[in-house]
C-alpha cells in the first residue's frame, strides 16, 4: 500500500476543510466533513488553526484515524494516539516512522502467513493491525 502522505511536503502547510477533503478524496482516504468535525468535537483531532486551517499534522492524524477505525473503536484510537499528539496533531516525522514500522510489520506478517492475502479488505485489515502493533511498539520503546 502506498503512503498517502508521501508527497505531503509539496502541499501548502495549511489547508481549509475543503482543501483537506479534496486531498483526502484524491488519496483515497475516506474522510468527510462531518467526520472531521466530529473528530474535533470528540477531541480525537486537535481543532483547526485560527478556527479554519488544517496542517500537515492534522492530515497525518486523519490518515491514522482512517486506518485504525476499521478495527478499533474511537476511545481506543484516542488512547493510542494521545501520546503522539502535538498542538496540531501527529507530526509528519512520527507519522512517517509509524508508517515505515507498519509497512515492515505488514511485510513480515504477509511473508510469514501461509495463505496469500491478495484480497484488498484482508490487506487493509492487516495494515491496520500492523499500524496498531507499531503504535504499541513505539509507545513501549519510545
Tab-separated table of N, CA and C in Angstrom:
chain	number	residue	atom	x	y	z
A	1	UNK	N	0.848	-1.180	0.000
A	1	UNK	CA	0.000	0.000	0.000
A	1	UNK	C	0.894	1.244	0.000
A	2	UNK	N	0.538	2.194	-0.823
A	2	UNK	CA	1.312	3.424	-0.955
A	2	UNK	C	0.988	4.392	0.182
A	3	UNK	N	2.011	5.033	0.689
A	3	UNK	CA	1.853	6.024	1.743
A	3	UNK	C	1.094	7.220	1.172
A	4	UNK	N	-0.130	7.499	1.673
A	4	UNK	CA	-0.899	8.611	1.116
A	4	UNK	C	-0.288	9.983	1.383
A	5	UNK	N	0.655	10.068	2.305
A	5	UNK	CA	1.274	11.366	2.606
A	5	UNK	C	2.717	11.449	2.112
A	6	UNK	N	3.099	10.563	1.212
A	6	UNK	CA	4.488	10.548	0.744
A	6	UNK	C	4.913	11.876	0.108
A	7	UNK	N	3.981	12.594	-0.484
A	7	UNK	CA	4.310	13.868	-1.139
A	7	UNK	C	3.719	15.072	-0.403
A	8	UNK	N	3.422	14.918	0.867
A	8	UNK	CA	2.736	15.967	1.636
A	8	UNK	C	3.503	17.287	1.646
A	9	UNK	N	4.816	17.221	1.589
A	9	UNK	CA	5.604	18.453	1.651
A	9	UNK	C	5.469	19.309	0.393
A	10	UNK	N	4.832	18.751	-0.637
A	10	UNK	CA	4.575	19.519	-1.855
A	10	UNK	C	3.276	20.321	-1.754
A	11	UNK	N	2.526	20.100	-0.691
A	11	UNK	CA	1.256	20.785	-0.489
A	11	UNK	C	1.441	21.935	0.494
A	12	UNK	N	0.539	22.870	0.431
A	12	UNK	CA	0.558	24.007	1.347
A	12	UNK	C	0.563	23.498	2.788
A	13	UNK	N	1.313	24.166	3.675
A	13	UNK	CA	1.374	23.708	5.069
A	13	UNK	C	0.064	23.892	5.827
A	14	UNK	N	-0.847	24.689	5.292
A	14	UNK	CA	-2.172	24.830	5.891
A	14	UNK	C	-3.220	24.733	4.789
A	15	UNK	N	-4.362	24.141	5.136
A	15	UNK	CA	-5.448	23.953	4.175
A	15	UNK	C	-6.785	24.209	4.857
A	16	UNK	N	-7.732	24.666	4.074
A	16	UNK	CA	-9.102	24.777	4.571
A	16	UNK	C	-9.717	23.383	4.588
A	17	UNK	N	-10.862	23.243	5.206
A	17	UNK	CA	-11.533	21.944	5.251
A	17	UNK	C	-11.840	21.442	3.838
A	18	UNK	N	-12.213	22.334	2.935
A	18	UNK	CA	-12.496	21.930	1.548
A	18	UNK	C	-11.243	21.368	0.880
A	19	UNK	N	-10.103	22.011	1.101
A	19	UNK	CA	-8.847	21.524	0.529
A	19	UNK	C	-8.450	20.180	1.140
A	20	UNK	N	-8.671	20.024	2.441
A	20	UNK	CA	-8.380	18.748	3.108
A	20	UNK	C	-9.227	17.642	2.487
A	21	UNK	N	-10.498	17.904	2.292
A	21	UNK	CA	-11.393	16.894	1.730
A	21	UNK	C	-11.010	16.536	0.294
A	22	UNK	N	-10.599	17.524	-0.496
A	22	UNK	CA	-10.131	17.245	-1.862
A	22	UNK	C	-8.863	16.400	-1.829
A	23	UNK	N	-7.945	16.734	-0.928
A	23	UNK	CA	-6.712	15.965	-0.768
A	23	UNK	C	-7.053	14.518	-0.399
A	24	UNK	N	-7.932	14.345	0.573
A	24	UNK	CA	-8.309	13.003	1.028
A	24	UNK	C	-8.968	12.203	-0.094
A	25	UNK	N	-9.848	12.853	-0.843
A	25	UNK	CA	-10.505	12.165	-1.954
A	25	UNK	C	-9.481	11.709	-2.991
A	26	UNK	N	-8.555	12.596	-3.324
A	26	UNK	CA	-7.512	12.283	-4.308
A	26	UNK	C	-6.647	11.104	-3.846
A	27	UNK	N	-6.410	11.004	-2.539
A	27	UNK	CA	-5.541	9.965	-1.991
A	27	UNK	C	-6.295	8.705	-1.564
A	28	UNK	N	-7.607	8.707	-1.733
A	28	UNK	CA	-8.394	7.529	-1.371
A	28	UNK	C	-8.588	7.353	0.124
A	29	UNK	N	-8.574	8.464	0.853
A	29	UNK	CA	-8.771	8.446	2.299
A	29	UNK	C	-10.235	8.772	2.557
A	30	UNK	N	-10.932	7.888	3.243
A	30	UNK	CA	-12.371	8.019	3.428
A	30	UNK	C	-12.773	8.973	4.531
A	31	UNK	N	-12.501	10.244	4.358
A	31	UNK	CA	-12.818	11.264	5.361
A	31	UNK	C	-13.844	12.229	4.784
A	32	UNK	N	-14.853	12.554	5.588
A	32	UNK	CA	-15.877	13.519	5.184
A	32	UNK	C	-15.853	14.716	6.137
A	33	UNK	N	-16.512	15.789	5.734
A	33	UNK	CA	-16.598	16.994	6.571
A	33	UNK	C	-17.193	16.668	7.948
A	34	UNK	N	-18.325	15.961	8.021
A	34	UNK	CA	-18.865	15.646	9.349
A	34	UNK	C	-17.908	14.798	10.205
A	35	UNK	N	-17.162	13.917	9.571
A	35	UNK	CA	-16.196	13.109	10.325
A	35	UNK	C	-15.143	14.004	10.962
A	36	UNK	N	-14.589	14.923	10.184
A	36	UNK	CA	-13.574	15.837	10.711
A	36	UNK	C	-14.153	16.643	11.864
A	37	UNK	N	-15.342	17.172	11.671
A	37	UNK	CA	-15.983	17.972	12.719
A	37	UNK	C	-16.229	17.138	13.977
A	38	UNK	N	-16.664	15.892	13.804
A	38	UNK	CA	-16.880	15.017	14.958
A	38	UNK	C	-15.565	14.670	15.654
A	39	UNK	N	-14.508	14.426	14.884
A	39	UNK	CA	-13.210	14.106	15.484
A	39	UNK	C	-12.697	15.279	16.318
A	40	UNK	N	-12.915	16.485	15.831
A	40	UNK	CA	-12.506	17.671	16.598
A	40	UNK	C	-13.374	17.788	17.854
A	41	UNK	N	-14.665	17.663	17.695
A	41	UNK	CA	-15.582	17.767	18.830
A	41	UNK	C	-15.271	16.709	19.900
A	42	UNK	N	-14.920	15.478	19.451
A	42	UNK	CA	-14.625	14.377	20.374
A	42	UNK	C	-13.175	14.371	20.854
A	43	UNK	N	-12.422	15.414	20.476
A	43	UNK	CA	-11.026	15.591	20.887
A	43	UNK	C	-10.109	14.450	20.420
A	44	UNK	N	-10.465	13.872	19.278
A	44	UNK	CA	-9.610	12.891	18.634
A	44	UNK	C	-8.629	13.605	17.704
A	45	UNK	N	-9.050	14.761	17.203
A	45	UNK	CA	-8.255	15.600	16.315
A	45	UNK	C	-8.221	16.998	16.912
A	46	UNK	N	-7.039	17.622	17.000
A	46	UNK	CA	-6.992	18.995	17.512
A	46	UNK	C	-7.799	19.940	16.616
A	47	UNK	N	-8.309	21.010	17.195
A	47	UNK	CA	-9.085	21.962	16.386
A	47	UNK	C	-8.202	22.631	15.335
A	48	UNK	N	-8.824	23.117	14.268
A	48	UNK	CA	-8.041	23.798	13.223
A	48	UNK	C	-7.401	25.073	13.759
A	49	UNK	N	-6.301	25.444	13.132
A	49	UNK	CA	-5.581	26.664	13.488
A	49	UNK	C	-6.448	27.859	13.083
A	50	UNK	N	-6.564	28.819	13.973
A	50	UNK	CA	-7.398	30.006	13.715
A	50	UNK	C	-8.817	29.632	13.288
A	51	UNK	N	-9.301	28.529	13.794
A	51	UNK	CA	-10.658	28.036	13.579
A	51	UNK	C	-10.979	27.629	12.148
A	52	UNK	N	-9.964	27.605	11.238
A	52	UNK	CA	-10.311	27.232	9.867
A	52	UNK	C	-9.200	26.547	9.072
A	53	UNK	N	-7.986	26.477	9.593
A	53	UNK	CA	-6.887	25.911	8.813
A	53	UNK	C	-6.358	24.618	9.432
A	54	UNK	N	-6.167	23.637	8.576
A	54	UNK	CA	-5.638	22.342	8.990
A	54	UNK	C	-4.214	22.205	8.470
A	55	UNK	N	-3.361	21.606	9.282
A	55	UNK	CA	-1.938	21.480	8.958
A	55	UNK	C	-1.614	20.068	8.469
A	56	UNK	N	-0.367	19.877	8.084
A	56	UNK	CA	0.092	18.541	7.715
A	56	UNK	C	-0.087	17.572	8.878
A	57	UNK	N	0.091	18.077	10.098
A	57	UNK	CA	-0.076	17.233	11.285
A	57	UNK	C	-1.530	16.780	11.424
A	58	UNK	N	-2.456	17.663	11.110
A	58	UNK	CA	-3.869	17.272	11.111
A	58	UNK	C	-4.095	16.144	10.097
A	59	UNK	N	-3.525	16.296	8.898
A	59	UNK	CA	-3.692	15.277	7.859
A	59	UNK	C	-3.089	13.938	8.294
A	60	UNK	N	-1.904	13.968	8.902
A	60	UNK	CA	-1.276	12.733	9.372
A	60	UNK	C	-2.178	12.040	10.388
A	61	UNK	N	-2.767	12.816	11.269
A	61	UNK	CA	-3.666	12.265	12.279
A	61	UNK	C	-4.906	11.676	11.620
A	62	UNK	N	-5.462	12.371	10.638
A	62	UNK	CA	-6.640	11.868	9.938
A	62	UNK	C	-6.363	10.552	9.222
A	63	UNK	N	-5.193	10.432	8.604
A	63	UNK	CA	-4.846	9.183	7.912
A	63	UNK	C	-4.783	8.030	8.914
A	64	UNK	N	-4.145	8.267	10.053
A	64	UNK	CA	-4.053	7.215	11.060
A	64	UNK	C	-5.433	6.847	11.611
A	65	UNK	N	-6.256	7.836	11.862
A	65	UNK	CA	-7.619	7.570	12.338
A	65	UNK	C	-8.373	6.740	11.301
A	66	UNK	N	-8.251	7.119	10.040
A	66	UNK	CA	-8.937	6.408	8.963
A	66	UNK	C	-8.525	4.940	8.929
A	67	UNK	N	-7.242	4.661	9.111
A	67	UNK	CA	-6.757	3.274	9.102
A	67	UNK	C	-7.214	2.508	10.335
A	68	UNK	N	-7.098	3.135	11.484
A	68	UNK	CA	-7.392	2.446	12.744
A	68	UNK	C	-8.880	2.218	12.977
A	69	UNK	N	-9.728	3.088	12.437
A	69	UNK	CA	-11.162	2.980	12.741
A	69	UNK	C	-11.798	1.737	12.135
A	70	UNK	N	-11.132	1.086	11.202
A	70	UNK	CA	-11.692	-0.134	10.629
A	70	UNK	C	-11.616	-1.309	11.597
A	71	UNK	N	-10.795	-1.177	12.623
A	71	UNK	CA	-10.618	-2.263	13.583
A	71	UNK	C	-10.953	-1.846	15.003
A	72	UNK	N	-10.721	-0.572	15.355
A	72	UNK	CA	-10.848	-0.123	16.734
A	72	UNK	C	-11.950	0.907	16.908
A	73	UNK	N	-12.488	0.959	18.120
A	73	UNK	CA	-13.461	1.978	18.483
A	73	UNK	C	-12.731	3.306	18.728
A	74	UNK	N	-13.451	4.411	18.612
A	74	UNK	CA	-12.878	5.750	18.765
A	74	UNK	C	-12.149	5.934	20.102
A	75	UNK	N	-12.705	5.497	21.241
A	75	UNK	CA	-11.963	5.683	22.501
A	75	UNK	C	-10.600	4.983	22.504
A	76	UNK	N	-10.508	3.812	21.893
A	76	UNK	CA	-9.228	3.097	21.824
A	76	UNK	C	-8.244	3.835	20.918
A	77	UNK	N	-8.747	4.406	19.835
A	77	UNK	CA	-7.890	5.175	18.929
A	77	UNK	C	-7.378	6.421	19.640
A	78	UNK	N	-8.264	7.111	20.349
A	78	UNK	CA	-7.869	8.315	21.095
A	78	UNK	C	-6.760	7.970	22.086
A	79	UNK	N	-6.933	6.880	22.809
A	79	UNK	CA	-5.928	6.466	23.794
A	79	UNK	C	-4.600	6.111	23.128
A	80	UNK	N	-4.663	5.425	21.993
A	80	UNK	CA	-3.440	5.019	21.298
A	80	UNK	C	-2.688	6.214	20.710
A	81	UNK	N	-3.421	7.191	20.190
A	81	UNK	CA	-2.784	8.331	19.524
A	81	UNK	C	-2.384	9.453	20.479
A	82	UNK	N	-3.018	9.531	21.634
A	82	UNK	CA	-2.786	10.667	22.536
A	82	UNK	C	-1.324	10.893	22.918
A	83	UNK	N	-0.495	9.854	23.125
A	83	UNK	CA	0.902	10.141	23.469
A	83	UNK	C	1.693	10.840	22.355
A	84	UNK	N	1.174	10.791	21.128
A	84	UNK	CA	1.892	11.351	19.982
A	84	UNK	C	1.352	12.700	19.541
A	85	UNK	N	0.286	13.152	20.166
A	85	UNK	CA	-0.382	14.379	19.739
A	85	UNK	C	0.403	15.619	20.130
A	86	UNK	N	0.594	16.466	19.145
A	86	UNK	CA	1.132	17.791	19.388
A	86	UNK	C	-0.005	18.788	19.314
A	87	UNK	N	0.326	20.028	19.228
A	87	UNK	CA	-0.687	21.081	19.186
A	87	UNK	C	-1.657	20.904	18.016
A	88	UNK	N	-1.128	20.470	16.860
A	88	UNK	CA	-1.965	20.326	15.666
A	88	UNK	C	-2.156	18.882	15.220
A	89	UNK	N	-1.743	17.943	16.043
A	89	UNK	CA	-1.893	16.539	15.678
A	89	UNK	C	-0.559	15.816	15.756
A	90	UNK	N	-0.442	14.764	14.979
A	90	UNK	CA	0.753	13.931	14.983
A	90	UNK	C	1.743	14.480	13.959
A	91	UNK	N	2.983	14.652	14.386
A	91	UNK	CA	3.990	15.226	13.484
A	91	UNK	C	4.220	14.317	12.280
A	92	UNK	N	4.631	14.922	11.188
A	92	UNK	CA	4.912	14.160	9.971
A	92	UNK	C	6.040	13.156	10.237
A	93	UNK	N	7.026	13.532	11.031
A	93	UNK	CA	8.124	12.620	11.347
A	93	UNK	C	7.623	11.386	12.095
A	94	UNK	N	6.750	11.593	13.087
A	94	UNK	CA	6.175	10.468	13.822
A	94	UNK	C	5.308	9.630	12.900
A	95	UNK	N	4.510	10.286	12.068
A	95	UNK	CA	3.677	9.577	11.097
A	95	UNK	C	4.546	8.704	10.185
A	96	UNK	N	5.618	9.290	9.639
A	96	UNK	CA	6.482	8.528	8.723
A	96	UNK	C	7.153	7.365	9.435
A	97	UNK	N	7.583	7.572	10.678
A	97	UNK	CA	8.174	6.495	11.475
A	97	UNK	C	7.153	5.378	11.662
A	98	UNK	N	5.937	5.755	12.023
A	98	UNK	CA	4.873	4.779	12.218
A	98	UNK	C	4.541	4.075	10.905
A	99	UNK	N	4.454	4.836	9.812
A	99	UNK	CA	4.140	4.237	8.509
A	99	UNK	C	5.208	3.202	8.142
A	100	UNK	N	6.475	3.550	8.312
A	100	UNK	CA	7.557	2.617	7.981
A	100	UNK	C	7.503	1.362	8.844
A	101	UNK	N	7.253	1.517	10.134
A	101	UNK	CA	7.108	0.352	11.012
A	101	UNK	C	5.915	-0.495	10.584
A	102	UNK	N	4.835	0.163	10.214
A	102	UNK	CA	3.635	-0.541	9.759
A	102	UNK	C	3.941	-1.366	8.513
A	103	UNK	N	4.639	-0.763	7.568
A	103	UNK	CA	4.984	-1.473	6.343
A	103	UNK	C	5.868	-2.687	6.643
A	104	UNK	N	6.832	-2.512	7.533
A	104	UNK	CA	7.713	-3.616	7.903
A	104	UNK	C	6.922	-4.736	8.563
A	105	UNK	N	6.045	-4.376	9.498
A	105	UNK	CA	5.232	-5.388	10.171
A	105	UNK	C	4.280	-6.072	9.197
A	106	UNK	N	3.671	-5.311	8.302
A	106	UNK	CA	2.766	-5.903	7.309
A	106	UNK	C	3.518	-6.885	6.426
A	107	UNK	N	4.700	-6.493	5.975
A	107	UNK	CA	5.506	-7.370	5.127
A	107	UNK	C	5.857	-8.654	5.877
A	108	UNK	N	6.239	-8.513	7.121
A	108	UNK	CA	6.583	-9.681	7.929
A	108	UNK	C	5.373	-10.600	8.104
A	109	UNK	N	4.207	-10.016	8.404
A	109	UNK	CA	3.003	-10.824	8.594
A	109	UNK	C	2.576	-11.508	7.301
A	110	UNK	N	2.700	-10.810	6.183
A	110	UNK	CA	2.320	-11.404	4.899
A	110	UNK	C	3.254	-12.548	4.539
A	111	UNK	N	4.566	-12.333	4.678
A	111	UNK	CA	5.512	-13.377	4.285
A	111	UNK	C	5.491	-14.563	5.239
A	112	UNK	N	5.101	-14.339	6.500
A	112	UNK	CA	5.044	-15.460	7.436
A	112	UNK	C	3.687	-16.160	7.418
A	113	UNK	N	2.722	-15.595	6.706
A	113	UNK	CA	1.389	-16.186	6.617
A	113	UNK	C	1.364	-17.174	5.462
A	114	UNK	N	0.926	-18.380	5.729
A	114	UNK	CA	0.894	-19.418	4.701
A	114	UNK	C	-0.118	-19.101	3.611
A	115	UNK	N	-1.188	-18.412	3.952
A	115	UNK	CA	-2.230	-18.080	2.990
A	115	UNK	C	-1.968	-16.697	2.405
A	116	UNK	N	-2.097	-16.574	1.095
A	116	UNK	CA	-1.882	-15.288	0.437
A	116	UNK	C	-2.964	-14.292	0.835
A	117	UNK	N	-2.551	-13.066	1.097
A	117	UNK	CA	-3.503	-12.013	1.441
A	117	UNK	C	-3.635	-11.044	0.277
A	118	UNK	N	-4.106	-11.546	-0.833
A	118	UNK	CA	-4.233	-10.680	-2.003
A	118	UNK	C	-5.524	-9.868	-1.973
A	119	UNK	N	-6.483	-10.283	-1.169
A	119	UNK	CA	-7.741	-9.562	-1.080
A	119	UNK	C	-7.509	-8.181	-0.459
A	120	UNK	N	-8.033	-7.128	-1.071
A	120	UNK	CA	-7.839	-5.750	-0.604
A	120	UNK	C	-8.317	-5.572	0.832
A	121	UNK	N	-9.468	-6.150	1.175
A	121	UNK	CA	-10.008	-5.995	2.525
A	121	UNK	C	-9.078	-6.647	3.541
A	122	UNK	N	-8.616	-7.870	3.256
A	122	UNK	CA	-7.692	-8.538	4.176
A	122	UNK	C	-6.387	-7.770	4.293
A	123	UNK	N	-5.893	-7.254	3.185
A	123	UNK	CA	-4.668	-6.468	3.216
A	123	UNK	C	-4.834	-5.197	4.021
A	124	UNK	N	-5.995	-4.541	3.899
A	124	UNK	CA	-6.275	-3.328	4.669
A	124	UNK	C	-6.385	-3.617	6.146
A	125	UNK	N	-7.033	-4.729	6.494
A	125	UNK	CA	-7.134	-5.126	7.900
A	125	UNK	C	-5.756	-5.435	8.451
A	126	UNK	N	-4.947	-6.117	7.662
A	126	UNK	CA	-3.588	-6.433	8.086
A	126	UNK	C	-2.786	-5.164	8.302
A	127	UNK	N	-2.932	-4.210	7.412
A	127	UNK	CA	-2.227	-2.941	7.565
A	127	UNK	C	-2.679	-2.227	8.834
A	128	UNK	N	-3.961	-2.257	9.101
A	128	UNK	CA	-4.478	-1.615	10.305
A	128	UNK	C	-3.954	-2.298	11.557
A	129	UNK	N	-3.949	-3.619	11.554
A	129	UNK	CA	-3.425	-4.348	12.708
A	129	UNK	C	-1.937	-4.056	12.888
A	130	UNK	N	-1.217	-3.940	11.785
A	130	UNK	CA	0.200	-3.604	11.848
A	130	UNK	C	0.392	-2.204	12.398
A	131	UNK	N	-0.484	-1.296	11.999
A	131	UNK	CA	-0.424	0.083	12.495
A	131	UNK	C	-0.607	0.090	14.005
A	132	UNK	N	-1.571	-0.675	14.492
A	132	UNK	CA	-1.805	-0.753	15.935
A	132	UNK	C	-0.595	-1.366	16.646
A	133	UNK	N	-0.016	-2.402	16.062
A	133	UNK	CA	1.168	-3.020	16.660
A	133	UNK	C	2.342	-2.048	16.662
A	134	UNK	N	2.495	-1.282	15.590
A	134	UNK	CA	3.577	-0.299	15.521
A	134	UNK	C	3.379	0.788	16.568
A	135	UNK	N	2.143	1.243	16.745
A	135	UNK	CA	1.857	2.242	17.779
A	135	UNK	C	2.252	1.712	19.154
A	136	UNK	N	1.874	0.472	19.425
A	136	UNK	CA	2.197	-0.134	20.715
A	136	UNK	C	3.705	-0.215	20.894
A	137	UNK	N	4.423	-0.625	19.846
A	137	UNK	CA	5.877	-0.735	19.926
A	137	UNK	C	6.533	0.625	20.168
A	138	UNK	N	6.041	1.654	19.499
A	138	UNK	CA	6.593	2.993	19.679
A	138	UNK	C	6.353	3.476	21.105
A	139	UNK	N	5.158	3.234	21.626
A	139	UNK	CA	4.849	3.631	22.998
A	139	UNK	C	5.773	2.912	23.989
A	140	UNK	N	6.005	1.626	23.748
A	140	UNK	CA	6.814	0.833	24.671
A	140	UNK	C	8.292	1.189	24.596
A	141	UNK	N	8.802	1.500	23.397
A	141	UNK	CA	10.234	1.734	23.236
A	141	UNK	C	10.619	3.197	23.117
A	142	UNK	N	9.642	4.049	22.886
A	142	UNK	CA	9.907	5.476	22.790
A	142	UNK	C	10.347	5.950	21.471
